[in-house]
Amino acid sequence: MSGKADPRPTGAGTTSRTRLDRGRGALGPALELVHTGRAPTRAVLTAELGVTRATAGAVAAELEALGLIRVDARPGAAAGSQGRPSHRLRLADDGPVALAAQVHADGFRAALVGLGGRIVATAPGCETVDADPAKVLGSVVEAGAELLRETGRRCVGAGLAVPSAVAEPEGLALNPLHLAWPAGAPVREIFAECVRAAGITGPAFAANDVNLAALAEHRHGAGRGSRDLLCVATGHRGVGGALVLDGRLHSGSSGLALEVGHLTVNPEGRPCHCGSRGCLDVEADPLALLTTAGRAPGPEVSLLKQANDLLREEYDDPAVRTAAEALIDRLGLGLAGLVNILNPDRIILGGLHRTLLDTDPERLRAVVADRSLWGRSGGVPILPCTLDHNSLVGAAELAWQPVLDDPLGALAGS
Ligand SMILES: [Zn+2]
């Protein structure tokens, strides 16, 4: 055994290295600031981190050396404050990517997602989901691996979004009610095995699709700046919820928090696969809208698209309007209960719920206000989700997290 070994190379770049030694702990926070659009310039970065200009400069230079950001020392006049403009920081256009995968009731999709929640490439969604999760995950990972070969991008890891609660720490899909998968399937392990088999390096993660949508919206979309963010959304079937507290997903003691789909909103309502009756899951999802409006769901496109199209194109039809109002009332009842319990500072709605909000925002806000314990709860902002493919972007966030926590450790292996 030798004495204390310094793993760092000696020699070149000593001054910047010395500054970086002091600033290494700031690399992750700095990257997160640029990643979430909160540090567009080096001056803002310096102020946000509370470090010296020299340290902020060394930190930005190291992130640039890792291929994650670009530092533009001569920004155009458009960047301009008066006086000397600060160096502009932007995410590298050709930087690494995360492989993101999503499985839902009507198929699956693979994508490559860079920092900033930018979707770099997607593989066309498949239309059927096999009853064997290993087959489905093998196919979606293969589609992602093909995208990596086509683009030649470095991959930092992989994330998977599934329409099921994912029990921790084992990563089991506990209730894939709208897939033919067995309950309790070890999806994270299967996904990680598929990722390894495809020759993709980096860690693999899996989580519930609405949790991931909420995480993505908090960092890059309608949830930015919120402290207690409640997200409620339909997938292609069913309803899910998520809560982001101080920037972190609240997942409960074993990953199962915010299963809002099984709130009772209509005691006389439809039987639910959970064994109860009148749950949000069966009273306010795409299938519920179609059947309440007297429409027979067709097989040609997803139920979510059929339901969204019905609201957007046939709202003049009294049967469609009545059905929409019934769903808005049930959704509002569920949201009011959640507001009373969770006291969020913002609610964001995704999937069909986003379209219901767009269709009649006053009605939804009025139901939530009427049914909340405190009148002021009616003042909680209710906003539509803004990101396309927010579950995919959230799945990528899982894979990006080790890099955001320690860029140098994750990418340079030091
Ligand atoms: Zn239920």
Short mmCIF file of N, CA and C in Angstrom, two decimals, residues 133-142 145 187-200:
data_model
loop_
_atom_site.label_atom_id
_atom_site.label_comp_id
_atom_site.label_asym_id
_atom_site.label_seq_id
_atom_site.Cartn_x
_atom_site.Cartn_y
_atom_site.Cartn_z
N PRO A 133 -43.13 -8.46 -20.74
CA PRO A 133 -42.40 -7.19 -20.66
C PRO A 133 -41.00 -7.26 -21.26
N ALA A 134 -40.36 -8.44 -21.19
CA ALA A 134 -39.00 -8.56 -21.75
C ALA A 134 -39.00 -8.32 -23.26
N LYS A 135 -40.05 -8.79 -23.94
CA LYS A 135 -40.13 -8.59 -25.40
C LYS A 135 -40.33 -7.10 -25.72
N VAL A 136 -41.24 -6.47 -25.00
CA VAL A 136 -41.54 -5.05 -25.25
C VAL A 136 -40.30 -4.20 -24.97
N LEU A 137 -39.67 -4.44 -23.82
CA LEU A 137 -38.53 -3.60 -23.44
C LEU A 137 -37.34 -3.89 -24.35
N GLY A 138 -37.20 -5.15 -24.79
CA GLY A 138 -36.16 -5.47 -25.76
C GLY A 138 -36.34 -4.69 -27.05
N SER A 139 -37.61 -4.59 -27.52
CA SER A 139 -37.89 -3.87 -28.78
C SER A 139 -37.64 -2.38 -28.63
N VAL A 140 -38.07 -1.80 -27.51
CA VAL A 140 -37.94 -0.35 -27.37
C VAL A 140 -36.46 0.03 -27.18
N VAL A 141 -35.70 -0.81 -26.47
CA VAL A 141 -34.27 -0.52 -26.30
C VAL A 141 -33.55 -0.67 -27.65
N GLU A 142 -33.96 -1.66 -28.42
CA GLU A 142 -33.33 -1.84 -29.74
C GLU A 142 -33.60 -0.61 -30.62
N ALA A 145 -31.27 2.01 -29.43
CA ALA A 145 -29.88 1.71 -29.82
C ALA A 145 -29.66 2.08 -31.29
N VAL A 187 -39.59 -4.57 -13.76
CA VAL A 187 -39.32 -3.85 -15.01
C VAL A 187 -37.94 -3.19 -15.04
N ARG A 188 -37.49 -2.66 -13.90
CA ARG A 188 -36.20 -1.98 -13.94
C ARG A 188 -35.07 -2.96 -14.25
N GLU A 189 -35.15 -4.15 -13.62
CA GLU A 189 -34.12 -5.16 -13.86
C GLU A 189 -34.15 -5.64 -15.32
N ILE A 190 -35.36 -5.87 -15.82
CA ILE A 190 -35.49 -6.32 -17.21
C ILE A 190 -34.97 -5.24 -18.17
N PHE A 191 -35.35 -3.99 -17.90
CA PHE A 191 -34.91 -2.88 -18.75
C PHE A 191 -33.38 -2.75 -18.72
N ALA A 192 -32.80 -2.84 -17.50
CA ALA A 192 -31.35 -2.72 -17.37
C ALA A 192 -30.65 -3.84 -18.14
N GLU A 193 -31.22 -5.03 -18.10
CA GLU A 193 -30.63 -6.17 -18.82
C GLU A 193 -30.68 -5.93 -20.33
N CYS A 194 -31.81 -5.40 -20.82
CA CYS A 194 -31.94 -5.09 -22.25
C CYS A 194 -30.93 -4.02 -22.67
N VAL A 195 -30.75 -3.01 -21.80
CA VAL A 195 -29.81 -1.93 -22.10
C VAL A 195 -28.38 -2.48 -22.20
N ARG A 196 -28.01 -3.33 -21.24
CA ARG A 196 -26.67 -3.95 -21.28
C ARG A 196 -26.52 -4.81 -22.52
N ALA A 197 -27.55 -5.61 -22.83
CA ALA A 197 -27.48 -6.52 -23.99
C ALA A 197 -27.32 -5.75 -25.29
N ALA A 198 -27.85 -4.51 -25.33
CA ALA A 198 -27.74 -3.70 -26.55
C ALA A 198 -26.38 -2.98 -26.61
N GLY A 199 -25.53 -3.23 -25.62
CA GLY A 199 -24.20 -2.63 -25.64
C GLY A 199 -24.18 -1.17 -25.23
N ILE A 200 -25.24 -0.73 -24.55
CA ILE A 200 -25.31 0.67 -24.11
C ILE A 200 -24.75 0.76 -22.69
#
